[in-house]
Coordinates of C-alpha atoms in Angstrom, one line a residue:
M151 CA -7.3 19.0 -21.9
H152 CA -4.3 17.6 -20.1
F153 CA -4.6 13.9 -18.5
L154 CA -2.6 13.0 -15.3
I155 CA -2.4 9.2 -15.0
L156 CA -0.8 7.4 -12.0
R157 CA -0.1 3.8 -12.6
L158 CA 0.5 1.5 -9.8
V159 CA 2.3 -1.6 -10.8
F160 CA 2.9 -4.5 -8.3
V161 CA 5.3 -6.6 -10.4
C162 CA 8.7 -5.3 -10.8
S163 CA 12.3 -6.1 -10.0
Q164 CA 13.7 -6.3 -6.4
S165 CA 15.1 -2.9 -6.4
S166 CA 11.9 -1.4 -7.8
L167 CA 9.8 -3.2 -5.2
E168 CA 12.2 -1.7 -2.5
S169 CA 11.8 1.6 -3.9
F170 CA 8.0 1.4 -4.0
S171 CA 8.0 0.1 -0.4
K172 CA 10.2 2.8 0.9
I173 CA 8.4 5.9 -0.9
I174 CA 4.7 4.7 -0.6
G175 CA 5.0 2.1 2.1
S176 CA 3.7 -0.8 0.1
Q177 CA 4.7 -4.6 0.0
H178 CA 4.4 -7.2 -2.6
G179 CA 1.1 -8.5 -1.2
I180 CA -0.5 -8.4 2.2
V181 CA 1.2 -10.3 4.8
S182 CA -0.8 -12.5 7.2
G183 CA -0.4 -11.6 10.9
T184 CA 0.4 -7.9 10.3
R185 CA -1.7 -4.9 10.2
E186 CA 0.2 -3.6 7.2
N187 CA -2.4 -2.8 4.3
S188 CA -0.4 -2.1 1.1
L189 CA -3.4 -1.5 -1.0
Y190 CA -4.8 1.1 1.5
N191 CA -1.4 2.8 1.6
A192 CA -1.1 2.9 -2.3
I193 CA -4.6 4.4 -2.6
W194 CA -3.8 7.0 0.0
A195 CA -0.5 7.9 -1.6
A196 CA -2.1 8.1 -5.0
Q197 CA -4.9 10.4 -3.5
A198 CA -2.4 12.7 -1.9
L199 CA -0.4 13.0 -5.2
L200 CA -3.5 13.5 -7.3
R201 CA -5.3 16.2 -5.1
K202 CA -3.2 19.0 -6.7
G203 CA -4.7 20.6 -9.9
S204 CA -8.2 21.6 -10.7
A205 CA -10.7 18.7 -11.2
K206 CA -12.2 20.9 -14.1
T207 CA -9.1 20.7 -16.1
V208 CA -7.4 17.6 -15.2
D209 CA -8.8 13.8 -15.4
K210 CA -7.3 12.3 -12.5
R211 CA -7.2 8.4 -12.7
I212 CA -5.4 5.6 -10.8
L213 CA -4.7 2.6 -12.9
L214 CA -4.6 -0.7 -10.8
F215 CA -2.8 -3.7 -12.2
T216 CA -3.1 -6.7 -10.2
N217 CA -3.3 -10.7 -10.6
D218 CA -4.8 -11.2 -7.2
D219 CA -8.6 -11.1 -7.0
D220 CA -8.7 -11.4 -3.2
P221 CA -5.8 -9.3 -1.6
F222 CA -6.8 -10.0 1.9
G223 CA -7.4 -14.0 1.2
S224 CA -4.6 -14.7 3.7
I225 CA -6.2 -12.9 6.6
K226 CA -9.1 -14.2 8.6
G227 CA -11.7 -13.0 11.1
A228 CA -12.3 -9.5 12.3
V229 CA -9.0 -8.1 11.0
K230 CA -9.9 -9.1 7.5
S231 CA -13.3 -7.3 7.8
D232 CA -11.7 -4.3 9.2
M233 CA -9.0 -4.0 6.6
T234 CA -11.5 -4.6 3.7
R235 CA -13.8 -1.9 5.3
M236 CA -10.9 0.7 5.6
T237 CA -9.8 0.0 2.1
L238 CA -13.2 0.4 0.5
Q239 CA -13.7 3.6 2.5
R240 CA -10.4 5.1 1.2
A241 CA -11.3 4.2 -2.4
K242 CA -14.8 5.9 -1.8
D243 CA -13.0 8.9 -0.6
A244 CA -10.9 9.2 -3.5
Q245 CA -13.7 8.8 -5.7
D246 CA -15.6 11.6 -4.0
L247 CA -12.5 14.0 -4.7
G248 CA -12.9 13.3 -8.5
I249 CA -10.3 10.5 -8.8
S250 CA -11.5 7.4 -10.7
I251 CA -10.0 4.1 -10.1
E252 CA -9.8 1.6 -13.1
L253 CA -9.0 -2.0 -12.6
L254 CA -6.8 -3.9 -15.1
P255 CA -7.0 -7.4 -13.9
L256 CA -4.4 -10.0 -15.0
S257 CA -5.6 -13.5 -15.0
H258 CA -3.5 -16.7 -14.2
P259 CA -3.1 -19.1 -17.2
D260 CA -5.2 -21.8 -15.2
E261 CA -7.4 -19.4 -13.2
V262 CA -9.8 -16.8 -14.0
F263 CA -9.9 -13.5 -12.2
N264 CA -13.0 -13.1 -10.0
V265 CA -13.8 -9.5 -9.8
S266 CA -16.8 -10.2 -7.5
Q267 CA -14.4 -11.5 -4.8
F268 CA -13.4 -7.7 -3.7
Y269 CA -12.8 -5.3 -6.6
A270 CA -16.4 -5.2 -7.5
D271 CA -17.1 -3.1 -4.4
L272 CA -13.9 -1.2 -4.7
I273 CA -14.7 0.3 -8.1
G274 CA -18.7 0.0 -7.9
L275 CA -19.7 -2.6 -10.3
E276 CA -23.0 -4.1 -10.2
G277 CA -25.7 -5.6 -12.6
D278 CA -24.8 -5.6 -16.3
D279 CA -21.7 -3.7 -15.6
L280 CA -20.2 -6.6 -13.4
V281 CA -21.2 -9.2 -16.2
D282 CA -19.5 -7.2 -19.0
F283 CA -16.5 -5.9 -17.0
M284 CA -14.0 -8.8 -17.7
P285 CA -14.6 -9.0 -21.5
S286 CA -14.0 -5.0 -21.6
A287 CA -11.2 -5.2 -19.4
G288 CA -9.4 -7.7 -21.7
K289 CA -10.0 -5.6 -24.7
K290 CA -8.7 -2.5 -22.8
L291 CA -5.6 -4.3 -22.3
E292 CA -5.3 -5.3 -25.9
D293 CA -5.8 -1.7 -26.9
M294 CA -3.2 -0.6 -24.6
K295 CA -0.7 -3.0 -26.0
D296 CA -1.4 -2.0 -29.7
Q297 CA -0.9 1.7 -28.7
L298 CA 2.6 0.9 -27.5
R299 CA 3.7 0.6 -31.3
K300 CA 1.7 3.7 -32.4
R301 CA 3.7 6.9 -32.3
M302 CA 1.6 9.5 -30.9
F303 CA 2.3 13.3 -31.9
T304 CA 1.8 16.1 -29.8
K305 CA 0.4 19.5 -31.1
R306 CA 3.9 20.7 -31.9
I307 CA 4.4 24.0 -33.9
V308 CA 5.3 23.0 -37.5
K309 CA 6.4 26.5 -38.7
R310 CA 6.2 30.3 -37.6
L311 CA 4.9 32.7 -40.2
K312 CA 4.7 36.4 -40.5
F313 CA 1.3 37.4 -42.0
M314 CA 1.9 40.4 -44.0
I315 CA -1.2 42.4 -44.3
V316 CA -0.3 45.7 -46.0
N317 CA 2.2 48.6 -45.5
G318 CA 4.5 46.7 -43.2
I319 CA 1.7 45.5 -40.9
S320 CA 1.9 41.9 -40.0
I321 CA 0.5 39.3 -37.6
E322 CA 2.8 36.5 -36.1
L323 CA 1.3 33.2 -36.6
N324 CA 2.0 29.5 -35.5
S325 CA 1.0 26.8 -38.1
Y326 CA 0.1 23.2 -36.9
A327 CA -0.3 20.1 -38.8
L328 CA -3.6 18.5 -38.3
I329 CA -2.9 15.3 -40.0
R330 CA 0.6 14.0 -40.9
P331 CA 1.9 10.6 -42.3
T332 CA 3.7 8.5 -39.6
V333 CA 7.1 7.5 -40.9
P334 CA 9.7 5.2 -39.3
G335 CA 12.6 7.0 -37.4
A336 CA 15.5 8.4 -39.2
I337 CA 18.5 5.9 -39.7
T338 CA 21.5 6.6 -37.5
W339 CA 25.0 5.1 -38.6
L340 CA 26.8 3.5 -35.8
D341 CA 30.4 2.4 -35.4
S342 CA 30.7 -1.4 -35.7
V343 CA 33.4 -1.5 -32.9
T344 CA 32.2 1.3 -30.5
N345 CA 28.6 1.4 -31.3
H346 CA 28.7 5.3 -31.2
P347 CA 27.1 7.4 -33.7
L348 CA 29.1 8.3 -36.7
K349 CA 29.6 12.0 -37.6
I350 CA 29.6 12.7 -41.3
E351 CA 32.0 15.3 -42.6
R352 CA 32.5 16.5 -46.2
T353 CA 35.8 17.9 -47.6
F354 CA 36.7 18.9 -51.2
I355 CA 40.1 17.9 -52.7
C356 CA 41.8 19.7 -55.4
V357 CA 42.2 17.7 -58.6
D358 CA 45.5 19.2 -59.6
T359 CA 47.3 19.3 -56.3
G360 CA 45.5 16.8 -54.1
A361 CA 45.3 19.4 -51.3
L362 CA 42.1 20.1 -49.2
V363 CA 40.1 23.0 -50.3
E364 CA 39.5 25.3 -47.4
E365 CA 37.8 28.2 -49.3
P366 CA 34.0 28.1 -49.9
T367 CA 33.1 26.3 -53.1
K368 CA 31.9 28.3 -56.1
R369 CA 29.9 27.7 -59.2
F370 CA 30.3 29.1 -62.6
L371 CA 28.3 29.4 -65.8
P372 CA 29.9 29.7 -69.2
Y373 CA 28.7 33.0 -70.9
K374 CA 30.2 34.3 -74.2
N375 CA 33.6 32.5 -73.7
Q376 CA 34.1 33.3 -70.0
N377 CA 32.9 31.8 -66.8
I378 CA 30.5 33.8 -64.7
I379 CA 31.5 32.7 -61.1
F380 CA 28.7 32.6 -58.4
S381 CA 29.1 31.9 -54.5
M382 CA 26.8 29.5 -52.8
K383 CA 25.2 32.5 -51.1
Q384 CA 24.6 34.2 -54.4
L385 CA 22.8 31.0 -55.9
S386 CA 20.7 30.7 -52.9
E387 CA 19.5 34.2 -53.2
I388 CA 18.8 33.8 -57.0
K389 CA 16.6 30.6 -56.4
R390 CA 14.7 32.3 -53.6
V391 CA 11.3 33.2 -54.7
S392 CA 10.1 35.0 -51.7
T393 CA 11.2 35.7 -48.1
G394 CA 9.0 32.9 -46.8
H395 CA 6.2 35.2 -45.3
L396 CA 2.6 35.0 -45.8
H397 CA 1.2 37.9 -48.1
L398 CA -2.4 38.8 -48.0
L399 CA -3.7 39.4 -51.7
G400 CA -7.4 39.9 -51.1
F401 CA -10.8 38.4 -50.2
K402 CA -13.4 36.1 -52.0
P403 CA -16.8 34.8 -51.1
L404 CA -16.8 31.3 -49.5
S405 CA -19.1 30.1 -52.4
C406 CA -16.1 30.6 -54.8
L407 CA -14.1 27.8 -52.9
R408 CA -14.7 24.4 -54.4
D409 CA -14.3 21.1 -52.4
Y410 CA -12.0 19.6 -54.9
Y411 CA -9.4 22.5 -54.4
N412 CA -8.2 20.8 -51.0
L413 CA -5.5 18.3 -52.6
K414 CA -3.7 17.8 -49.6
P415 CA -4.0 18.3 -45.8
S416 CA -4.5 21.7 -44.7
T417 CA -2.7 23.7 -42.0
F418 CA -4.2 25.4 -39.0
L419 CA -3.0 28.8 -38.0
Y420 CA -3.3 30.6 -34.8
P421 CA -1.6 33.6 -33.3
S422 CA 1.7 33.3 -31.7
D423 CA 2.4 34.0 -28.0
E424 CA 5.4 35.9 -29.2
G425 CA 3.5 38.4 -31.2
T426 CA 2.3 42.0 -29.7
D427 CA -1.0 42.7 -28.3
S428 CA -1.8 44.7 -31.4
S429 CA -1.1 41.7 -33.4
M430 CA -3.5 39.6 -31.6
C431 CA -6.3 42.4 -31.9
M432 CA -5.7 42.6 -35.7
F433 CA -6.1 38.7 -36.0
I434 CA -9.3 38.7 -33.9
A435 CA -10.7 41.7 -35.9
L436 CA -9.7 39.9 -39.2
H437 CA -11.3 36.6 -38.0
R438 CA -14.6 38.1 -36.9
S439 CA -14.9 40.2 -40.2
M440 CA -14.3 37.1 -42.3
I441 CA -17.0 35.0 -40.4
Q442 CA -19.6 38.0 -40.5
L443 CA -19.0 38.6 -44.4
N444 CA -18.7 34.8 -45.5
R445 CA -15.3 35.5 -46.9
F446 CA -12.1 33.7 -47.3
A447 CA -8.8 35.4 -47.6
V448 CA -6.5 34.7 -50.6
A449 CA -2.7 34.8 -49.9
F450 CA 0.6 33.9 -51.4
S451 CA 2.7 31.4 -49.4
G452 CA 6.3 32.2 -50.2
S453 CA 7.8 28.9 -49.9
S454 CA 11.1 28.5 -51.7
S455 CA 10.3 25.0 -52.8
R456 CA 6.8 25.2 -53.8
P457 CA 5.4 28.8 -53.8
Q458 CA 1.5 28.8 -54.4
L459 CA -1.7 30.6 -53.6
V460 CA -3.5 29.6 -50.3
A461 CA -6.9 30.0 -49.0
L462 CA -7.4 31.1 -45.3
I463 CA -10.8 30.1 -43.9
A464 CA -11.9 31.4 -40.5
Q465 CA -13.2 28.7 -37.9
E466 CA -15.5 29.7 -35.2
E467 CA -14.9 28.4 -31.5
V468 CA -17.3 25.5 -30.6
I469 CA -17.9 25.0 -26.8
Q470 CA -20.1 22.2 -25.5
S471 CA -20.7 21.5 -21.7
G472 CA -18.2 24.0 -20.9
G473 CA -15.4 22.4 -22.9
Q474 CA -13.9 23.6 -26.0
I475 CA -14.6 21.3 -29.1
E476 CA -13.1 23.2 -31.7
P477 CA -10.6 26.3 -31.3
P478 CA -10.8 29.5 -33.2
G479 CA -8.3 30.1 -35.9
M480 CA -7.8 29.6 -39.7
H481 CA -7.4 26.8 -41.9
M482 CA -4.8 27.3 -44.7
I483 CA -5.8 25.5 -47.7
Y484 CA -3.4 25.1 -50.5
L485 CA -4.9 25.9 -53.6
P486 CA -4.1 23.8 -56.9
Y487 CA -2.3 24.9 -59.8
S488 CA -4.3 24.8 -63.1
D489 CA -2.4 21.5 -64.0
D490 CA -3.7 19.9 -61.0
I491 CA -7.4 20.0 -61.9
R492 CA -8.5 17.3 -64.3
F493 CA -11.9 17.0 -66.0
V494 CA -13.6 13.7 -65.7
E495 CA -15.5 14.3 -68.9
E496 CA -12.1 14.0 -70.9
R497 CA -11.3 10.6 -69.5
Y498 CA -14.8 8.9 -69.6
S499 CA -16.2 10.3 -72.7
D500 CA -16.7 8.1 -75.8
T501 CA -15.6 8.7 -79.3
S502 CA -18.1 11.3 -80.0
G503 CA -17.1 13.3 -76.8
M504 CA -20.5 12.3 -75.1
V505 CA -20.5 11.1 -71.5
N506 CA -22.7 8.5 -70.2
I507 CA -24.9 9.8 -67.4
A508 CA -26.0 7.5 -64.6
S509 CA -29.8 6.9 -64.6
D510 CA -32.0 7.7 -61.5
D511 CA -32.4 4.0 -60.8
Q512 CA -28.6 3.5 -60.8
I513 CA -28.1 6.4 -58.4
K514 CA -30.7 5.1 -56.2
K515 CA -28.9 1.7 -56.1
A516 CA -25.6 3.2 -55.6
A517 CA -26.9 5.3 -52.6
N518 CA -28.4 2.2 -51.0
L519 CA -25.1 0.6 -51.4
I520 CA -23.2 3.2 -49.8
K521 CA -25.8 3.4 -47.0
R522 CA -25.2 -0.3 -46.4
I523 CA -21.6 -0.2 -46.1
D524 CA -21.2 3.1 -44.2
L525 CA -18.9 3.0 -41.3
K526 CA -20.3 4.5 -38.2
D527 CA -18.2 6.9 -36.1
F528 CA -15.3 6.1 -38.2
S529 CA -12.0 7.8 -37.6
V530 CA -8.5 7.4 -39.2
C531 CA -6.9 7.1 -35.9
Q532 CA -8.7 3.7 -35.6
I533 CA -6.5 2.3 -38.5
S534 CA -2.8 1.6 -37.9
N535 CA -0.2 1.5 -40.4
P536 CA 0.5 -2.2 -41.3
A537 CA 4.1 -1.5 -42.8
L538 CA 4.9 0.6 -39.7
Q539 CA 3.6 -2.0 -37.4
R540 CA 5.6 -4.6 -39.2
H541 CA 8.7 -2.4 -38.9
Y542 CA 8.5 -1.9 -35.2
A543 CA 7.8 -5.6 -34.8
V544 CA 11.1 -6.2 -36.4
L545 CA 12.9 -3.9 -34.4
Q546 CA 11.4 -5.5 -31.0
A547 CA 12.4 -8.9 -32.2
L548 CA 16.0 -7.8 -32.9
A549 CA 16.2 -5.8 -29.6
L550 CA 14.8 -8.8 -27.6
E551 CA 16.7 -11.3 -29.6
E552 CA 13.3 -13.3 -30.3
D553 CA 13.4 -16.0 -33.0
D554 CA 9.7 -15.3 -34.2
I555 CA 8.6 -12.0 -35.4
P556 CA 5.0 -11.4 -34.2
E557 CA 2.4 -11.4 -36.8
M558 CA 0.7 -8.1 -37.3
K559 CA -3.0 -7.6 -38.1
D560 CA -3.6 -5.5 -41.3
E561 CA -6.4 -3.3 -40.2
S562 CA -6.3 -1.6 -43.7
L563 CA -8.0 -4.8 -45.3
P564 CA -11.7 -4.8 -46.1
D565 CA -14.0 -6.4 -43.7
E566 CA -14.8 -9.5 -45.3
E567 CA -17.3 -10.7 -42.7
G568 CA -19.1 -7.4 -42.8
L569 CA -19.3 -7.3 -46.6
A570 CA -20.7 -11.0 -46.6
R571 CA -23.7 -9.8 -44.8
P572 CA -26.9 -10.6 -46.7
G573 CA -28.0 -6.9 -46.9
V574 CA -24.7 -5.9 -48.3
V575 CA -24.6 -8.7 -50.8
R576 CA -28.0 -8.0 -51.9
A577 CA -27.3 -4.1 -52.4
L578 CA -24.3 -5.1 -54.3
E579 CA -25.9 -7.4 -56.7
E580 CA -28.7 -4.9 -57.3
F581 CA -26.2 -2.2 -58.1
K582 CA -24.2 -4.5 -60.3
T583 CA -27.4 -5.6 -62.1
S584 CA -28.5 -1.9 -62.6
V585 CA -25.2 -0.9 -64.1
Y586 CA -24.2 -3.9 -66.2
G587 CA -27.5 -5.9 -66.6
D588 CA -28.2 -9.4 -65.9
N589 CA -26.1 -11.3 -68.1
Y590 CA -22.8 -9.5 -67.3
D591 CA -19.7 -11.8 -67.0
E592 CA -16.8 -10.1 -65.5
E593 CA -14.4 -12.7 -66.7
N594 CA -15.3 -12.0 -70.2
E595 CA -15.1 -8.3 -69.8
P596 CA -13.0 -6.8 -72.9
G597 CA -9.8 -5.3 -71.7
T598 CA -9.6 -7.7 -68.8
E599 CA -5.8 -8.5 -68.2
K600 CA -4.6 -12.0 -68.4
P601 CA -3.9 -13.5 -65.0
T602 CA -0.5 -12.9 -63.5
E603 CA 1.8 -15.4 -62.0
A604 CA 0.7 -14.3 -58.5
S605 CA -2.9 -14.8 -59.4
K606 CA -2.3 -18.3 -60.8
K607 CA -0.3 -19.3 -57.6
R608 CA -3.2 -18.0 -55.3
K609 CA -5.7 -20.0 -57.5
A610 CA -3.4 -23.2 -57.3
N611 CA -3.0 -22.6 -53.4
A612 CA -6.8 -22.3 -53.0
E613 CA -7.5 -25.5 -55.1
F614 CA -4.9 -27.3 -52.9
A615 CA -6.4 -26.1 -49.6
T616 CA -9.8 -27.1 -50.8
K617 CA -8.7 -30.5 -51.7
E618 CA -6.8 -31.0 -48.3
C619 CA -9.7 -29.6 -46.2
E620 CA -11.8 -32.4 -47.4
N621 CA -9.5 -35.0 -45.6
Y622 CA -10.6 -33.7 -42.2
D623 CA -14.1 -34.1 -40.2
W624 CA -14.2 -30.5 -39.1
G625 CA -17.5 -31.0 -37.3
D626 CA -16.2 -33.8 -35.4
L627 CA -12.8 -31.9 -34.5
A628 CA -14.8 -28.9 -33.3
D629 CA -17.3 -30.9 -31.1
T630 CA -14.5 -32.9 -29.4
G631 CA -12.3 -30.0 -29.0
K632 CA -9.5 -31.4 -31.0
L633 CA -8.9 -28.3 -33.3
K634 CA -6.2 -27.1 -31.0
D635 CA -4.2 -30.3 -31.8
L636 CA -3.9 -29.3 -35.5
T637 CA -1.1 -27.2 -36.7
V638 CA -1.7 -23.7 -38.0
V639 CA -1.1 -24.8 -41.6
E640 CA -3.7 -27.4 -41.4
L641 CA -6.1 -25.0 -39.9
K642 CA -5.5 -22.6 -42.6
Y643 CA -6.8 -25.2 -45.1
Y644 CA -10.3 -24.6 -43.6
L645 CA -10.0 -20.9 -43.8
T646 CA -8.6 -20.7 -47.3
A647 CA -11.3 -23.2 -48.5
H648 CA -14.0 -21.2 -47.3
N649 CA -12.5 -17.7 -48.3
L650 CA -11.9 -16.6 -44.8
P651 CA -9.1 -14.5 -43.4
V652 CA -5.9 -16.5 -42.5
S653 CA -4.0 -13.8 -40.3
G654 CA -3.9 -13.9 -36.7
K655 CA -2.4 -16.5 -34.1
K656 CA -3.7 -20.1 -33.5
E657 CA -6.3 -19.0 -31.0
A658 CA -7.8 -16.5 -33.2
I659 CA -7.8 -18.8 -36.2
I660 CA -9.6 -21.6 -34.2
S661 CA -12.2 -18.9 -32.8
R662 CA -12.8 -17.9 -36.6
I663 CA -13.4 -21.5 -37.7
L664 CA -15.9 -22.0 -34.8
T665 CA -17.7 -19.0 -35.6
H666 CA -18.0 -19.9 -39.2
M667 CA -19.4 -23.3 -38.3
A668 CA -21.7 -21.7 -35.8
K669 CA -20.3 -23.7 -32.7

C-alpha cells in the first residue's frame, strides 16, 4: 500500500513563505480587514492535489502544523462567521472525498493550544476524543521526532537468483530480506583542504627496479622445485564452488523441518518481472503443489562464500477486508551444518550423564511467570538500536555545532516499573522457590564470580546516593514545587536510592520522582 502525505507548514524562511504564497495563495496568518482566507486556500489546493489516484489504493492525508488555535481571531463580526463557515465546509468536502485532515498543534511555552476554539469542528472532535486529543497529539509529535533518526528500508531486491529445476529448466526469482540489521553509514574519507571525497587507487611497485607494475599480478605455488603460476582469474575460478544459482534437489514433508533449523533470518522469494510467462507459470504450479502436498523443497544455494542447503517453504496469500496481509511466495530458510546443532543434554548433564527434568510444579510456575511478563502486540520495530541512536545524535551535534549531545533513551533495557508489579514479583518468587527452595541464597551460590571493579563502583555510588538522599525533604519539595530548583545530579540521588531509572531529561526525572511518591 502506498501512502501519499501532503504536509502544510506555516513556519519557514522568507523565501519559502513567498514561494508558498505564490503557488498556493496562502499568507502567514489571516490579515484583518481583508477577505483573504489562507487556511481555506491551503485546504482547497491540497484537495486539488490529492484528488488524483484511487481512494482504494492510496491513503490521502493533510498534516496541518500550526501554533494558532484561533486563525480567525483578528477578525470580528459577520466576516469572521462567514470565513469560518466557508473553511469548515471546505474541510468537510475534502473529508467526503476520502481525504483525512490531521492536526498537529504546536503550543506556546506560556500558553496551551485550545483545540476547542476552532479546530475541533474542523477535524470532527467531540466527547472523549476531544479530551484525549492533546495528549495523543503530543505523543504523535514525539513519535515523529524519534522516527527521524530511524533508517527506514524499502523493500529492495537483495539478489536475483536463477532457480534451476531440471534439464535446463529454470525460474527467475527475486530475493528480499525481511529483517536486516541497521548499521551506520559507510565512512567517506575527505580531503582536509577541499573537503572533497578521496579516491583510493592501488599500484604495485617492483622491488628490484622500483618501476610501476602495469601487467596483472600473478600468484605462484611451489611444487617439486618449480613455481606454478596462477592468474587472479584462474584463482577465482578455482575457489568458486558453484555458479551462484539455486539448484533443486528434492522434496520432503513439512514434518521433517524443525524449528531450531532456522538459525538466521530467512529470505523471501518471489518471481521476477524479467522472467518469461512460462517461468511464472512454473512457479505458480510448483507453489500450489507444495501447499497441497504439505511439502518443502530442498535446494543447494551456490554461494561462493558459504555454500549450503536451504529449505523452500511455500506461503499462501492472505487477504482480509479486500487488502493483502501476506503475499504469496516462498521463504528460503538456511539449513544448519551438523556442527551448528548442539545437544542441550551434553551441557547440562551431571557426572553420571543424567539430566535433571523439571517437575510439573516447576513447569506450571514457569508458565505462570511467562504469562505475567508477556508483551502484548510486541514488534521488533518498537525497539530502536541505542548504539545507532547515539551515533546519529553525535552526528547531529557535530553538524549543528551543539555543545551538548542529546541523551538517548535506551528502549532495550528491561521495564523495571513493569517488573515491579505485585503480580510479576509474586510469580517470580514462586518460580524461584519451586526451583531452588526456600533457603536459597544467591550470593552464596557456588561458582558465583567475585565482584568486579565496576560492580564495586556501582555499589559505592548507590550507598553515596542513599546517604545524600537523606539530606533532602522530598515530600516538602514535591508539595511546594521546588523540585525543579534542584540540579539533575541532586534529583538522581533520589532515583538511585530507590532503584529507579536515572535516564531522561530534567522534566522526565521530576515526573518519575512524583510518580514514585504518588504525588
